[in-house]
XYZ file of C-alpha atoms in Angstrom:
647
model
C 52.840 277.700 226.450
C 55.142 276.587 229.038
C 56.363 273.771 231.003
C 55.120 272.778 234.535
C 56.970 270.272 237.127
C 56.469 269.623 240.903
C 56.472 267.112 243.611
C 54.945 266.526 246.960
C 57.266 266.726 249.897
C 56.423 262.969 250.833
C 58.503 262.226 247.556
C 61.007 264.579 247.694
C 61.650 265.197 251.431
C 64.880 267.018 250.755
C 63.412 269.105 248.085
C 64.182 272.843 248.263
C 64.096 275.445 245.626
C 67.148 274.479 243.685
C 65.456 271.035 243.072
C 62.704 272.837 241.340
C 64.680 275.087 239.277
C 66.715 271.963 238.042
C 63.478 270.416 237.315
C 62.694 273.397 235.624
C 65.912 274.061 233.657
C 65.307 270.614 232.138
C 62.258 271.630 230.057
C 63.499 275.270 229.588
C 62.895 274.955 225.829
C 59.305 274.912 226.813
C 59.472 278.051 228.534
C 62.797 280.019 227.928
C 61.029 283.395 228.671
C 60.823 283.046 232.430
C 61.234 280.439 235.228
C 59.694 280.640 238.717
C 58.988 278.170 241.668
C 56.679 277.721 244.613
C 57.776 275.460 247.763
C 56.024 275.251 251.061
C 56.265 272.344 253.646
C 53.789 270.176 251.818
C 54.660 270.839 248.009
C 56.745 272.318 245.443
C 56.055 273.669 241.682
C 57.993 274.754 239.392
C 57.102 276.879 235.782
C 59.021 277.718 232.768
C 57.337 280.531 230.773
C 56.780 281.087 227.024
C 55.284 284.272 226.962
C 52.101 284.419 224.524
C 49.705 286.742 225.995
C 50.594 289.593 228.296
C 54.273 289.810 227.847
C 54.593 291.481 231.456
C 56.010 290.102 234.475
C 52.399 289.995 235.490
C 52.056 286.679 233.898
C 54.860 284.730 235.582
C 54.249 281.818 237.177
C 53.369 279.932 239.771
C 50.806 282.267 240.402
C 48.717 282.705 243.689
C 45.175 283.588 244.141
C 44.497 287.133 245.954
C 43.926 285.461 249.050
C 46.707 283.159 248.836
C 44.551 279.859 249.264
C 45.345 278.483 245.308
C 48.478 278.322 243.774
C 48.606 277.408 239.922
C 51.203 276.232 237.175
C 49.813 276.318 233.908
C 51.119 275.045 230.701
C 48.749 275.868 227.652
C 46.017 278.342 226.411
C 42.211 278.591 227.262
C 40.907 280.070 224.094
C 37.364 281.319 225.715
C 39.036 282.819 228.650
C 38.123 286.551 227.519
C 34.316 285.504 227.960
C 35.163 283.911 231.322
C 36.975 286.942 232.426
C 34.162 289.240 231.459
C 31.753 286.849 233.217
C 33.865 286.798 236.547
C 34.423 290.716 236.301
C 30.866 291.150 236.575
C 30.819 289.469 239.576
C 33.467 291.874 240.982
C 36.882 289.959 240.330
C 39.548 292.399 239.662
C 42.652 290.968 237.513
C 46.007 292.095 237.546
C 47.311 290.614 234.495
C 45.752 289.996 230.881
C 46.572 286.255 231.005
C 44.390 283.339 231.059
C 46.492 281.437 233.630
C 44.945 283.943 236.207
C 41.303 283.504 234.595
C 41.699 280.008 235.233
C 42.845 280.300 238.754
C 39.929 282.524 239.404
C 37.488 279.925 237.808
C 39.353 277.095 240.136
C 38.616 279.833 242.984
C 34.831 280.021 241.916
C 33.590 276.585 240.928
C 36.290 274.314 242.065
C 37.203 271.181 239.991
C 33.945 271.927 238.201
C 35.123 274.892 236.083
C 36.878 272.183 233.763
C 33.402 272.011 232.047
C 33.669 275.847 231.163
C 37.238 275.516 229.767
C 38.046 275.300 226.091
C 41.579 275.152 225.425
C 44.433 273.022 225.247
C 46.429 272.483 228.837
C 47.973 270.900 231.621
C 48.405 272.404 235.007
C 48.580 271.812 238.247
C 46.551 273.505 241.265
C 47.923 273.335 245.081
C 44.810 274.007 247.611
C 46.765 275.310 250.577
C 43.854 275.114 253.067
C 42.805 271.547 252.088
C 46.304 270.577 251.512
C 45.183 268.938 248.241
C 46.991 269.042 244.678
C 44.917 268.526 241.417
C 46.671 267.874 238.197
C 44.490 268.261 235.148
C 44.777 267.420 231.140
C 42.785 268.932 228.426
C 39.934 266.918 226.913
C 42.247 265.673 223.656
C 45.595 265.391 225.510
C 46.882 268.208 223.158
C 49.369 269.018 226.339
C 51.206 266.495 227.941
C 51.451 265.675 231.699
C 53.572 262.784 233.432
C 53.752 261.553 237.110
C 55.829 259.514 239.084
C 54.276 257.429 241.918
C 56.269 255.639 244.306
C 53.369 254.272 246.622
C 50.917 256.509 248.839
C 51.211 260.092 248.310
C 55.074 259.835 246.747
C 54.255 261.760 243.749
C 55.971 264.103 241.178
C 54.833 265.190 237.969
C 56.205 267.551 234.799
C 55.029 268.242 231.227
C 58.062 265.717 230.278
C 59.495 262.782 231.928
C 63.120 264.474 231.801
C 62.076 266.715 234.364
C 61.258 264.117 236.890
C 64.073 261.919 236.271
C 66.385 264.892 237.509
C 65.205 264.184 241.178
C 67.029 261.940 243.432
C 65.843 258.484 243.703
C 63.787 258.288 240.787
C 64.506 254.499 239.357
C 64.551 253.823 235.862
C 63.178 250.653 235.508
C 61.996 249.375 232.020
C 58.850 248.112 231.861
C 58.639 245.105 229.730
C 55.511 245.389 228.311
C 55.762 248.594 226.999
C 58.646 247.579 224.728
C 55.839 245.405 223.137
C 53.176 248.360 223.017
C 56.202 250.083 221.317
C 56.828 247.624 218.690
C 53.119 247.125 217.690
C 52.214 250.587 217.689
C 55.205 252.599 217.542
C 54.422 254.856 220.472
C 53.567 253.909 224.087
C 49.881 254.179 225.130
C 48.879 256.269 227.989
C 48.677 255.200 230.955
C 52.029 253.474 230.399
C 55.387 255.088 229.741
C 58.705 252.999 229.101
C 59.523 253.402 232.993
C 57.953 251.112 235.347
C 56.527 253.928 237.876
C 56.282 256.911 235.532
C 52.750 257.314 233.914
C 50.917 259.444 231.604
C 47.602 261.302 232.968
C 44.924 260.393 230.211
C 43.573 262.913 228.521
C 40.508 264.422 229.829
C 41.062 263.279 233.251
C 42.491 264.881 236.793
C 44.388 263.350 239.553
C 43.649 264.674 242.727
C 45.583 263.816 245.908
C 45.228 264.586 249.368
C 48.255 264.702 251.995
C 48.743 261.105 253.225
C 46.026 259.533 250.885
C 46.433 257.433 247.541
C 45.743 259.915 244.200
C 42.278 259.712 242.669
C 42.148 259.948 239.018
C 38.670 260.805 237.374
C 37.488 261.424 233.691
C 35.524 264.600 233.276
C 34.698 264.447 229.600
C 34.188 261.998 226.835
C 33.523 262.215 223.247
C 29.538 261.210 223.281
C 28.462 259.786 219.834
C 24.846 259.150 220.970
C 23.845 262.796 220.796
C 22.671 262.634 217.174
C 22.596 265.683 214.977
C 18.959 267.654 214.267
C 19.883 268.194 210.932
C 17.866 266.559 208.180
C 20.335 267.942 205.261
C 23.863 267.692 205.141
C 23.973 271.141 203.374
C 22.717 272.409 206.411
C 25.411 270.988 208.405
C 27.863 271.976 206.468
C 27.007 275.782 206.636
C 27.265 275.596 210.555
C 30.370 273.455 210.628
C 31.991 276.006 208.579
C 31.060 278.701 211.203
C 32.053 276.597 214.039
C 35.699 276.306 212.365
C 35.866 279.843 211.870
C 35.186 280.548 215.297
C 37.521 278.134 216.374
C 40.272 279.582 214.222
C 39.739 283.303 215.152
C 40.174 282.123 218.849
C 43.235 280.652 218.231
C 44.767 283.965 216.715
C 44.959 285.768 219.940
C 48.352 286.257 220.515
C 50.667 288.959 221.762
C 53.515 287.548 219.518
C 53.918 287.140 215.709
C 51.568 283.869 214.294
C 51.641 281.763 211.337
C 50.689 278.385 209.996
C 51.882 274.965 208.928
C 50.872 274.531 205.565
C 51.489 270.974 203.648
C 49.198 271.643 201.032
C 46.488 268.819 201.953
C 42.935 269.688 202.740
C 43.206 270.115 206.534
C 46.406 272.629 206.519
C 44.835 274.392 203.597
C 41.536 274.825 205.478
C 43.145 276.450 208.421
C 45.209 278.851 206.186
C 42.092 279.790 204.049
C 40.086 280.378 207.426
C 43.162 282.491 208.951
C 42.927 284.368 205.880
C 39.470 285.542 206.553
C 40.232 286.547 210.034
C 43.050 289.111 209.416
C 44.054 291.755 206.814
C 47.551 290.808 206.833
C 49.154 287.851 204.805
C 49.306 284.990 206.911
C 52.722 283.497 207.431
C 53.071 279.981 206.184
C 56.013 277.439 206.498
C 56.447 274.037 204.211
C 59.025 271.558 204.295
C 60.097 269.635 201.074
C 61.980 266.802 200.110
C 64.126 265.991 197.132
C 62.159 262.811 196.804
C 59.407 263.659 194.752
C 57.209 260.915 195.788
C 57.055 262.482 199.537
C 57.277 266.334 198.539
C 54.456 268.119 198.937
C 55.979 271.469 198.599
C 54.407 272.148 194.990
C 50.919 271.650 196.512
C 51.735 274.066 199.255
C 52.894 276.680 196.892
C 49.439 276.503 195.254
C 47.629 277.299 198.112
C 50.098 279.866 199.441
C 49.527 281.820 195.788
C 45.733 281.379 196.223
C 45.567 283.119 199.606
C 48.704 285.215 199.221
C 50.346 284.119 201.909
C 54.096 285.383 203.166
C 55.507 281.930 202.488
C 58.715 280.051 203.527
C 60.080 276.640 202.343
C 62.969 274.585 203.600
C 63.804 271.469 201.592
C 65.518 268.711 203.982
C 69.078 268.299 202.395
C 71.233 268.226 205.602
C 72.734 265.313 207.511
C 69.963 263.468 208.794
C 71.709 261.492 211.726
C 72.295 264.802 213.253
C 68.486 265.054 213.545
C 67.746 261.864 214.497
C 70.536 261.730 217.251
C 68.052 264.523 218.636
C 64.935 262.901 218.925
C 65.234 261.025 222.016
C 66.337 264.249 223.736
C 62.796 265.560 223.169
C 60.704 262.722 223.387
C 62.214 261.003 226.352
C 60.835 257.420 225.800
C 60.806 255.380 222.418
C 58.924 256.500 219.851
C 58.824 255.902 216.011
C 56.321 257.958 214.457
C 58.874 258.993 211.272
C 57.168 262.031 210.457
C 58.579 263.604 213.541
C 61.576 264.509 211.435
C 59.560 266.797 209.066
C 57.837 267.802 212.055
C 61.076 269.209 213.747
C 62.204 270.915 210.444
C 59.056 272.685 210.068
C 58.526 274.120 213.778
C 62.362 275.198 213.475
C 61.622 276.935 210.189
C 58.315 278.663 211.521
C 60.451 279.524 214.781
C 62.467 281.973 212.515
C 59.441 284.270 212.111
C 56.698 283.407 214.750
C 56.271 282.328 217.929
C 52.521 280.573 217.559
C 51.652 278.454 214.535
C 48.177 277.145 213.595
C 48.044 273.321 212.311
C 45.277 271.083 210.821
C 45.627 268.477 213.264
C 42.439 266.450 214.135
C 40.431 266.592 211.104
C 41.152 262.994 210.211
C 40.174 261.243 213.326
C 36.783 263.570 213.662
C 35.804 263.210 209.963
C 37.026 260.091 208.380
C 40.123 260.984 206.859
C 42.494 257.978 206.499
C 42.597 255.554 203.718
C 42.664 252.528 206.230
C 38.888 253.228 207.001
C 37.629 252.513 203.633
C 39.715 249.364 203.690
C 37.951 248.454 207.034
C 34.687 249.141 205.736
C 35.403 246.755 202.949
C 36.576 244.094 205.315
C 33.380 244.661 207.620
C 31.003 244.159 204.423
C 32.968 240.913 203.684
C 32.362 239.804 207.260
C 28.648 240.615 207.375
C 27.612 239.298 204.263
C 30.118 236.671 202.852
C 29.875 233.296 204.549
C 32.414 232.298 206.731
C 33.107 229.154 204.909
C 33.714 230.785 201.606
C 36.193 233.337 203.380
C 38.347 230.799 204.917
C 38.148 228.926 201.524
C 39.156 232.433 199.615
C 41.766 232.875 202.350
C 43.357 229.380 202.093
C 43.659 229.641 198.225
C 45.139 233.036 198.319
C 47.816 232.199 201.006
C 50.240 230.280 198.876
C 49.687 232.250 195.748
C 52.439 235.401 194.712
C 51.643 238.789 193.989
C 50.206 241.874 195.459
C 46.654 241.396 194.509
C 46.693 237.811 196.325
C 48.476 239.514 199.213
C 45.518 242.239 199.509
C 43.041 239.310 198.998
C 44.794 237.141 201.870
C 44.741 240.362 203.958
C 40.973 241.226 203.293
C 39.793 237.469 204.018
C 41.656 237.306 207.003
C 40.442 240.338 208.797
C 37.122 239.432 207.395
C 37.220 236.195 209.266
C 38.410 238.323 212.528
C 36.719 239.821 215.462
C 36.033 243.740 214.273
C 37.796 244.662 217.129
C 40.892 242.464 216.722
C 40.967 243.249 213.050
C 41.414 247.021 213.637
C 44.083 246.113 216.287
C 45.853 244.280 213.296
C 45.145 247.613 211.051
C 46.600 249.913 213.482
C 49.756 248.003 214.289
C 53.113 247.441 212.457
C 54.644 243.989 213.138
C 52.636 240.387 213.463
C 52.429 239.050 216.663
C 54.370 235.774 215.155
C 57.152 238.235 213.911
C 57.423 240.069 217.330
C 57.668 236.766 218.990
C 60.808 236.061 216.968
C 62.456 239.502 217.489
C 62.137 239.623 221.278
C 64.590 238.425 223.457
C 63.982 235.149 225.380
C 63.760 237.412 228.652
C 61.851 239.901 227.358
C 59.526 237.121 225.915
C 59.157 235.505 229.487
C 58.683 238.588 231.243
C 55.300 239.644 228.750
C 54.200 235.884 228.667
C 50.513 236.274 228.650
C 50.453 240.302 227.852
C 48.055 241.251 225.000
C 48.688 244.663 223.690
C 45.296 244.573 221.893
C 44.030 245.728 225.324
C 44.745 249.467 223.934
C 42.594 248.940 221.210
C 39.886 246.901 222.567
C 39.296 249.198 225.645
C 38.235 251.887 223.361
C 36.282 249.955 220.714
C 34.386 248.077 223.142
C 33.699 251.250 225.101
C 31.266 252.329 222.161
C 30.182 248.708 221.093
C 26.299 249.665 220.215
C 27.650 252.525 217.337
C 28.451 251.590 213.686
C 31.871 250.347 212.378
C 32.929 253.861 211.562
C 32.318 255.352 214.876
C 33.991 252.693 216.298
C 37.061 253.334 214.088
C 36.809 257.132 214.978
C 36.273 256.854 218.680
C 39.264 254.676 219.099
C 41.723 256.908 217.204
C 40.321 259.989 218.889
C 41.156 258.109 222.213
C 44.600 256.288 221.295
C 46.434 257.113 218.168
C 45.516 261.162 218.122
C 46.490 261.679 221.843
C 49.482 259.088 221.888
C 51.231 259.588 218.658
C 49.853 262.495 216.629
C 49.657 265.158 219.448
C 52.963 264.051 221.237
C 54.704 264.308 217.687
C 53.768 267.840 217.405
C 54.176 269.073 220.978
C 57.782 267.479 221.435
C 58.789 268.745 217.923
C 57.432 272.626 218.232
C 58.369 272.851 221.982
C 61.914 271.765 220.913
C 62.277 275.019 219.147
C 60.015 276.951 221.965
C 56.983 277.344 219.161
C 53.530 276.845 220.152
C 51.515 274.969 217.704
C 47.304 275.304 218.251
C 45.017 273.290 216.269
C 41.226 274.568 215.136
C 39.687 270.882 214.315
C 40.761 269.816 218.099
C 38.322 272.281 219.552
C 36.028 270.186 221.737
C 33.140 271.645 220.086
C 34.331 270.658 216.721
C 34.723 267.184 217.714
C 31.362 266.931 219.544
C 29.967 268.399 216.292
C 31.483 265.773 214.111
C 30.470 263.063 216.608
C 27.003 264.228 216.345
C 26.799 263.830 212.333
C 25.855 260.434 210.363
C 28.720 258.296 209.425
C 27.478 258.293 206.150
C 28.222 261.945 205.855
C 32.145 261.509 206.705
C 32.732 258.231 204.602
C 30.770 258.113 201.075
C 31.914 255.148 199.172
C 35.491 256.338 198.229
C 35.179 260.035 199.728
C 36.750 260.420 203.076
C 35.963 263.331 205.033
C 32.914 264.287 202.792
C 30.908 266.693 205.090
C 34.227 268.469 205.840
C 35.048 268.787 201.883
C 31.709 270.352 201.533
C 32.239 272.716 204.275
C 35.269 274.409 202.075
C 34.145 273.661 198.641
C 33.532 277.239 198.167
C 36.894 278.358 199.609
C 39.394 275.893 198.605
C 40.710 274.881 195.070
C 39.029 271.633 193.685
C 42.376 270.146 193.082
C 43.304 270.175 196.777
C 39.762 268.972 197.840
C 40.054 266.099 195.251
C 44.096 265.020 195.713
C 44.478 262.234 197.654
C 45.679 262.369 201.058
C 49.175 262.418 201.224
C 50.608 262.277 204.753
C 53.936 263.816 206.051
C 55.893 260.582 204.953
C 59.347 260.325 204.659
C 61.335 257.805 202.624
C 62.583 255.134 205.293
C 63.148 252.570 203.237
C 65.758 254.463 200.988
C 67.195 256.001 204.375
C 68.235 252.819 205.873
C 69.964 251.674 202.420
C 71.638 254.808 202.282
C 72.031 258.140 204.646
C 70.980 255.927 207.799
C 72.836 252.910 207.125
C 76.102 253.945 209.232
C 74.373 254.978 212.247
C 72.072 252.121 212.337
C 74.715 249.431 212.138
C 76.530 251.473 214.812
C 73.878 252.082 217.104
C 71.635 248.898 216.773
C 73.837 245.821 215.250
C 77.223 246.556 217.410
C 76.520 247.320 220.695
C 76.761 245.211 223.939
C 73.144 245.511 225.388
C 70.746 244.897 222.493
C 70.698 240.986 223.085
C 68.895 242.223 226.571
C 65.609 242.928 224.645
C 66.053 241.486 221.107
C 67.363 238.394 219.063
C 70.458 239.587 217.789
C 70.012 236.753 215.211
C 67.061 237.854 213.857
C 67.950 241.551 213.983
C 70.695 240.372 211.694
C 68.581 238.641 209.187
C 66.092 241.733 209.218
C 69.074 243.902 208.292
C 70.329 241.585 205.428
C 67.026 241.299 204.030
C 66.476 245.132 203.911
C 69.852 245.847 202.452
C 69.588 242.776 199.739
C 65.802 244.396 198.781
C 64.551 241.192 199.239
C 62.262 243.042 201.897
C 61.565 246.567 202.975
C 61.806 246.860 206.911
C 61.993 250.546 206.910
C 59.457 251.078 209.647
C 60.431 248.015 211.875
C 64.217 249.482 211.580
C 63.202 253.092 212.218
C 61.340 251.802 215.683
C 64.473 249.775 216.671
C 66.825 252.800 215.832
C 65.037 255.093 217.916
C 64.781 252.362 220.710
C 68.525 251.878 220.564
C 69.179 255.684 220.773
C 66.649 256.173 223.375
C 68.548 253.487 225.287
C 71.792 255.205 224.850
C 70.666 258.681 226.021
C 68.582 257.481 229.125
C 69.399 254.142 230.177
C 73.215 253.854 229.053
C 75.294 252.900 226.093
C 76.877 249.940 225.063
C 78.884 249.578 228.611
C 75.631 249.848 230.618
C 76.511 252.981 232.297
C 73.446 255.581 232.635
C 74.260 258.943 231.182
C 74.320 262.356 233.303
C 70.605 263.210 232.473
C 69.159 262.686 236.200
C 68.980 259.884 238.553
C 72.267 258.595 239.894
C 69.817 255.349 240.287
C 69.420 254.763 236.815
C 69.857 251.195 236.226
C 71.805 248.866 233.474
C 70.390 247.377 230.512
C 70.501 244.044 232.379
C 68.420 245.251 235.296
C 64.963 244.899 233.617
C 61.879 245.376 235.843
C 59.725 242.296 235.939
C 56.072 242.308 235.141
């Protein structure tokens, strides 16, 4: 695991080795073990290394091909590199290191960009072809590893693993994209290809960017999840056996490392399954880490202890008791743009705990999106049944009757009938967002509302929903989440919080072979009645305790509503309600109303307050505090709050 950065000289004409070193220093936490640069008259590359495989200096980067034509800066891991290396050695290739980076470089020499079809891993890398004067930027299939780029017109391009590295370059404007504020408040994160900044973008998963000297960049997709390729299995039992074998292989491949290795353990099915498979791949006790809360409603530590005991792991726990404000103030430093998944807090702490004893940790991310693990899927299927089989007139009548009646049952009935009356894609957009359109309209300032007139954030959901328009409802939900929520939220959270502690996290369920296998299975094998992840539970029925398989999904949740009435009350009042710029973005009267409603207990606004607080903290760190002055994190051209870019 590492960090990469670089630029075309057309973007930074005066860029030198010092400029590149400064870019690397900004992301040193991603690779504290070594740093390197490459510079010629056309391009500059920077690399920070976290040594995982072949700890010698032979693995340092940027790395050149033997003939000097290609130069690579690589971040991530390619898990099938031993087989690819053996194949290349049989063709006469001689390697000087044991790294996967050198194998990727050799594959690129041999097959060009087509080699991406052969790589199984998590990665983001840059390859410079000196002869053709062509730069390639590549991101893995699922988007496990991040890659951002600045485009200032034509071939004025810079890139990095994190935005903060790009912001160190002179002349990079920090112009806020107003529609990204809307996206953020709706989804709690900002969808690719956008960022909070007007001219900085995310390279989408499974895409590569190619730019030749003097030409516009070209972005191409090289892979997609194909749900049309149906399984050859007639019986679910046969699929279960092969799925388990595939997950064993995926886990075994992710245990290759020359440094200590462990696992995150929450006590849920996914992380427990990974620990169970790891235990079968090694004779040593697996090192496991768990985070707990004093609030029993959100504490999964007792369940994790059961799994740790069952598989005799070397187990460590940490209960979050320290000052929450100290952790929250750190978050903008690592996310670089507004990000409001509150489970970043426990992820930060479990990563810190793990890094005390290991450099690599395996995790259970990705199973829910492939096998149907979220409760929202069950609710959506009920709504879709009502949409298809209940006459529209009856639904509208029921919705009107429920509208003015109090109580949680009436509220749920109103939501169900309202969603059933909506277009399926629009209904799923509503399910995946966290503030209603009318509430958002009241919250935004006049200027932001004007800038975003006519903008529809549902596009981020509908563009994937409509891409599989001939598929069943379950498939459309899973595909949409695989392409949006998973890379935009879950993987961003895990990457930033683990890299904050120089910890590499690997996820066996995110092996593209597992995702393709799951995509080939019938939806009825994934969700059956109220049973979620049905086929996955079948695969682990003989391995995991029955209580683990039957336990309701908990999630890495935190007590937000209580926090804003207690631990986070002071910092929120200071950061959100008492500053000189917040009115540029939000209605101050509406903010005050939301705060009073929450403090009085009339309504719970924990999630919304969390998103607003994190926006304010990000703004203070990257745009400027209440006085509107930019902080010393990069570009001297950082704009003030009032200089919002027009759409």
